[in-house]
XYZ file of C-alpha atoms in Angstrom:
270
model
C -35.455 -82.512 -36.117
C -38.860 -81.057 -35.470
C -39.995 -77.715 -36.756
C -40.128 -76.495 -33.175
C -36.457 -77.345 -32.621
C -35.399 -75.659 -35.811
C -37.048 -72.403 -34.739
C -35.061 -72.158 -31.492
C -31.560 -71.928 -33.035
C -31.844 -68.392 -34.449
C -33.086 -67.318 -31.038
C -30.006 -68.805 -29.385
C -27.668 -67.213 -31.948
C -29.355 -63.852 -31.532
C -29.069 -64.142 -27.780
C -25.338 -64.888 -28.055
C -24.772 -61.900 -30.284
C -26.634 -59.698 -27.840
C -24.515 -60.969 -24.967
C -21.296 -60.353 -26.892
C -22.555 -56.900 -27.839
C -23.372 -56.158 -24.194
C -19.938 -57.389 -23.122
C -18.304 -55.242 -25.796
C -20.314 -52.201 -24.697
C -19.418 -52.863 -21.062
C -15.723 -53.098 -21.907
C -15.933 -49.922 -23.977
C -17.628 -48.145 -21.103
C -14.954 -49.372 -18.727
C -12.230 -48.137 -21.063
C -13.985 -44.775 -21.369
C -14.303 -44.498 -17.589
C -10.648 -45.442 -17.154
C -9.666 -42.842 -19.769
C -11.825 -40.198 -18.117
C -10.313 -41.053 -14.749
C -6.824 -40.845 -16.249
C -7.594 -37.450 -17.803
C -9.051 -36.249 -14.512
C -5.947 -37.361 -12.597
C -3.740 -35.677 -15.202
C -5.741 -32.454 -14.928
C -5.381 -32.565 -11.144
C -1.656 -33.184 -11.502
C -1.224 -30.219 -13.871
C -3.368 -28.027 -11.630
C -1.299 -28.992 -8.603
C 1.904 -28.332 -10.532
C 0.669 -24.854 -11.499
C -0.306 -24.120 -7.920
C 3.126 -25.206 -6.700
C 4.758 -23.063 -9.380
C 2.727 -19.968 -8.454
C 3.225 -20.610 -4.751
C 6.989 -20.976 -5.164
C 7.094 -17.854 -7.325
C 5.137 -15.936 -4.677
C 7.472 -17.177 -1.944
C 10.449 -16.114 -4.062
C 9.011 -12.629 -4.559
C 8.264 -12.301 -0.853
C 11.781 -13.446 -0.021
C 13.266 -10.929 -2.437
C 11.110 -8.187 -0.919
C 12.058 -9.112 2.631
C 15.755 -9.324 1.764
C 15.543 -5.995 -0.059
C 13.810 -4.351 2.890
C 16.371 -5.737 5.328
C 19.219 -4.571 3.126
C 17.652 -1.135 2.836
C 17.181 -0.857 6.595
C 20.767 -1.988 7.145
C 22.300 0.344 4.569
C 20.025 3.424 4.572
C 21.605 6.659 5.793
C 20.761 7.308 9.419
C 21.472 11.047 9.148
C 21.447 13.720 6.498
C 24.107 16.393 5.945
C 25.400 18.463 8.831
C 23.459 21.633 9.603
C 24.634 24.858 8.029
C 25.198 28.055 9.996
C 21.788 29.318 8.810
C 20.101 26.139 10.002
C 21.817 26.303 13.391
C 20.566 29.881 13.747
C 17.013 28.763 12.889
C 17.170 25.969 15.477
C 18.386 28.432 18.112
C 15.479 30.773 17.303
C 12.810 28.087 17.208
C 11.549 28.351 20.795
C 11.142 32.123 20.809
C 9.699 32.076 17.302
C 7.173 29.430 18.362
C 5.874 31.727 21.078
C 5.678 34.693 18.730
C 3.906 32.638 16.051
C 1.354 31.243 18.518
C 2.439 27.637 18.106
C 1.170 24.940 20.393
C 3.174 21.889 21.458
C 3.773 18.949 19.155
C 0.755 16.660 19.506
C 0.724 12.883 19.203
C -2.095 11.835 16.890
C -3.762 8.411 17.372
C -4.069 5.828 14.633
C -6.874 5.849 12.112
C -9.695 3.739 13.524
C -11.853 3.004 10.481
C -9.363 0.651 8.797
C -5.703 -0.268 8.897
C -3.621 2.808 9.666
C -1.412 1.953 6.688
C -4.067 0.731 4.245
C -3.727 1.452 0.532
C -6.767 2.912 -1.175
C -7.934 0.571 -3.903
C -6.540 -2.486 -2.122
C -7.336 -2.798 1.589
C -9.758 0.168 1.329
C -12.009 0.380 -1.711
C -12.286 4.167 -2.012
C -10.828 7.288 -0.334
C -12.400 7.793 3.101
C -13.648 11.324 3.843
C -11.013 13.470 5.518
C -13.454 14.004 8.371
C -12.957 10.336 9.341
C -9.247 10.911 10.093
C -8.319 11.710 13.704
C -6.641 15.021 12.824
C -6.873 17.859 10.326
C -4.714 17.633 8.275
C -4.368 13.823 8.424
C -1.272 12.433 10.128
C -1.739 8.761 9.104
C -4.424 6.439 7.776
C -5.549 5.049 4.409
C -3.614 6.603 1.566
C -2.901 6.498 -2.140
C -0.487 3.727 -3.215
C 1.905 6.371 -4.640
C 3.567 8.909 -2.316
C 3.742 12.596 -3.172
C 7.185 13.838 -4.120
C 9.098 16.305 -1.960
C 9.062 19.973 -2.888
C 7.204 23.251 -2.656
C 3.720 23.311 -4.197
C 1.791 26.443 -5.127
C -1.501 24.519 -5.282
C -2.803 21.702 -3.065
C -1.280 18.334 -4.017
C -3.334 15.095 -3.863
C -3.949 14.820 -0.148
C -4.084 11.014 -0.001
C -0.680 10.827 -1.679
C 0.799 13.159 0.930
C -0.311 10.768 3.687
C 1.744 8.044 2.007
C 4.732 10.417 2.068
C 4.281 10.737 5.837
C 4.527 6.957 6.107
C 7.963 7.232 4.438
C 9.206 9.699 7.020
C 8.266 12.988 5.349
C 7.326 16.189 7.142
C 4.648 18.415 5.619
C 4.391 22.169 6.122
C 0.772 22.998 5.378
C -0.165 26.656 5.165
C -3.412 28.593 4.830
C -4.025 29.357 1.120
C -4.763 33.020 1.914
C -1.410 33.436 3.695
C 1.099 35.844 2.189
C 4.005 38.023 3.180
C 7.674 37.798 3.992
C 7.480 34.755 6.275
C 5.729 32.638 3.646
C 8.385 33.679 1.150
C 11.062 32.634 3.627
C 9.474 29.198 4.086
C 8.943 28.535 0.373
C 12.329 29.965 -0.551
C 14.224 27.905 2.025
C 12.533 24.582 1.255
C 12.487 25.369 -2.452
C 16.238 24.846 -2.393
C 16.848 21.190 -3.380
C 19.463 20.977 -0.627
C 16.735 21.528 1.991
C 13.731 19.617 0.659
C 14.622 15.964 1.204
C 11.406 14.366 2.570
C 9.770 17.774 3.060
C 6.575 18.984 1.389
C 5.370 22.602 1.551
C 1.874 23.254 0.251
C -1.407 25.108 0.814
C -4.113 23.027 2.476
C -7.377 23.527 0.611
C -9.801 20.724 -0.291
C -13.247 22.370 -0.516
C -15.108 19.152 -1.348
C -14.126 17.779 2.085
C -16.010 20.386 4.113
C -14.370 21.707 7.284
C -11.850 18.816 7.223
C -10.525 20.236 3.939
C -9.395 23.453 5.611
C -6.843 24.145 8.319
C -8.274 24.560 11.833
C -9.747 28.006 12.424
C -7.156 30.654 13.202
C -4.188 28.520 12.094
C -1.923 29.772 9.311
C 0.541 26.871 9.480
C 0.191 23.243 10.545
C 3.225 20.967 10.625
C 2.558 17.255 10.174
C 4.604 14.055 10.425
C 3.411 10.459 10.884
C 1.296 10.587 14.106
C 2.641 14.047 15.027
C 1.291 17.544 14.442
C 1.991 21.122 15.509
C -0.386 24.030 14.908
C 0.668 27.676 14.590
C -1.307 30.899 14.269
C 1.395 32.411 12.062
C 4.049 31.103 9.699
C 7.604 30.805 10.946
C 10.569 29.388 9.061
C 12.444 28.712 12.303
C 9.558 26.639 13.721
C 9.012 24.845 10.414
C 12.683 23.897 10.093
C 12.889 22.830 13.751
C 9.955 20.478 13.185
C 11.413 19.113 9.956
C 14.826 18.642 11.549
C 13.346 16.339 14.193
C 10.336 14.684 12.520
C 11.436 13.971 8.960
C 13.823 11.145 8.186
C 16.753 11.330 7.997
C 17.494 14.085 10.530
C 20.558 16.305 10.097
C 23.910 14.862 11.120
C 24.152 14.905 14.889
C 20.402 15.417 15.240
C 17.818 13.082 16.736
C 14.784 11.646 14.983
C 11.680 11.996 17.147
C 9.197 10.531 14.702
C 7.940 6.995 14.297
C 7.208 6.644 10.572
C 6.994 2.919 9.759
C 8.945 3.237 6.492
C 11.527 5.784 7.507
C 13.528 7.241 4.657
C 11.910 5.255 1.833
C 12.023 7.572 -1.223
C 9.043 9.780 -2.041
């Protein structure tokens, strides 16, 4: 064999090794790609399983909420206790007392226009809107705090956005001018201070200085009665007028009485 022929063999062997090496690398790359694809499919499968789990859990919670709401609506009391002799006397006096106290008719207040009328602050609405943006003073609906204000008599102004939530639950609020005093105020606070009379009723002074004129009762008004989308203004306080309003615009009304309000969550606890 010539010297030229002998020199070619290493070249052929080297070329074969290179080909085998390339084939091995190609197979390794294929295996890696297949493994990556398998891991990707597995990740998608686990992600889909988590989504289905969360979706099913959400549906279950919604179903529980809907069932609970339906059960509450079906079983909630439609009326409160029967009126007492004192309450019947107050109802009989309401019309004449309204004239003497300079009360106007019950007004229907439109919905809040800047956002959902039932929006929760911090969720659907980022921050508390100014009271001047509400269609009435005091507010009768609109964006409110997620927690309602409890029933009772308050000697200082409670959180106003929480009281709006109470209205949504069928409460009636008796707002009075902070400077008011005298026997009639004592009658109002004394009557509704009795736990037997304060279910879904709030009595409080209306005074929110940081809100400008919207943080005060309308000029010349000593008492403003508010329910969801309803309001009555009075120049003087009157227990008879206040109880008459509460008897018809808070939920539940007294036994045998009629509810004239339209709170969307009537009777839900506050």
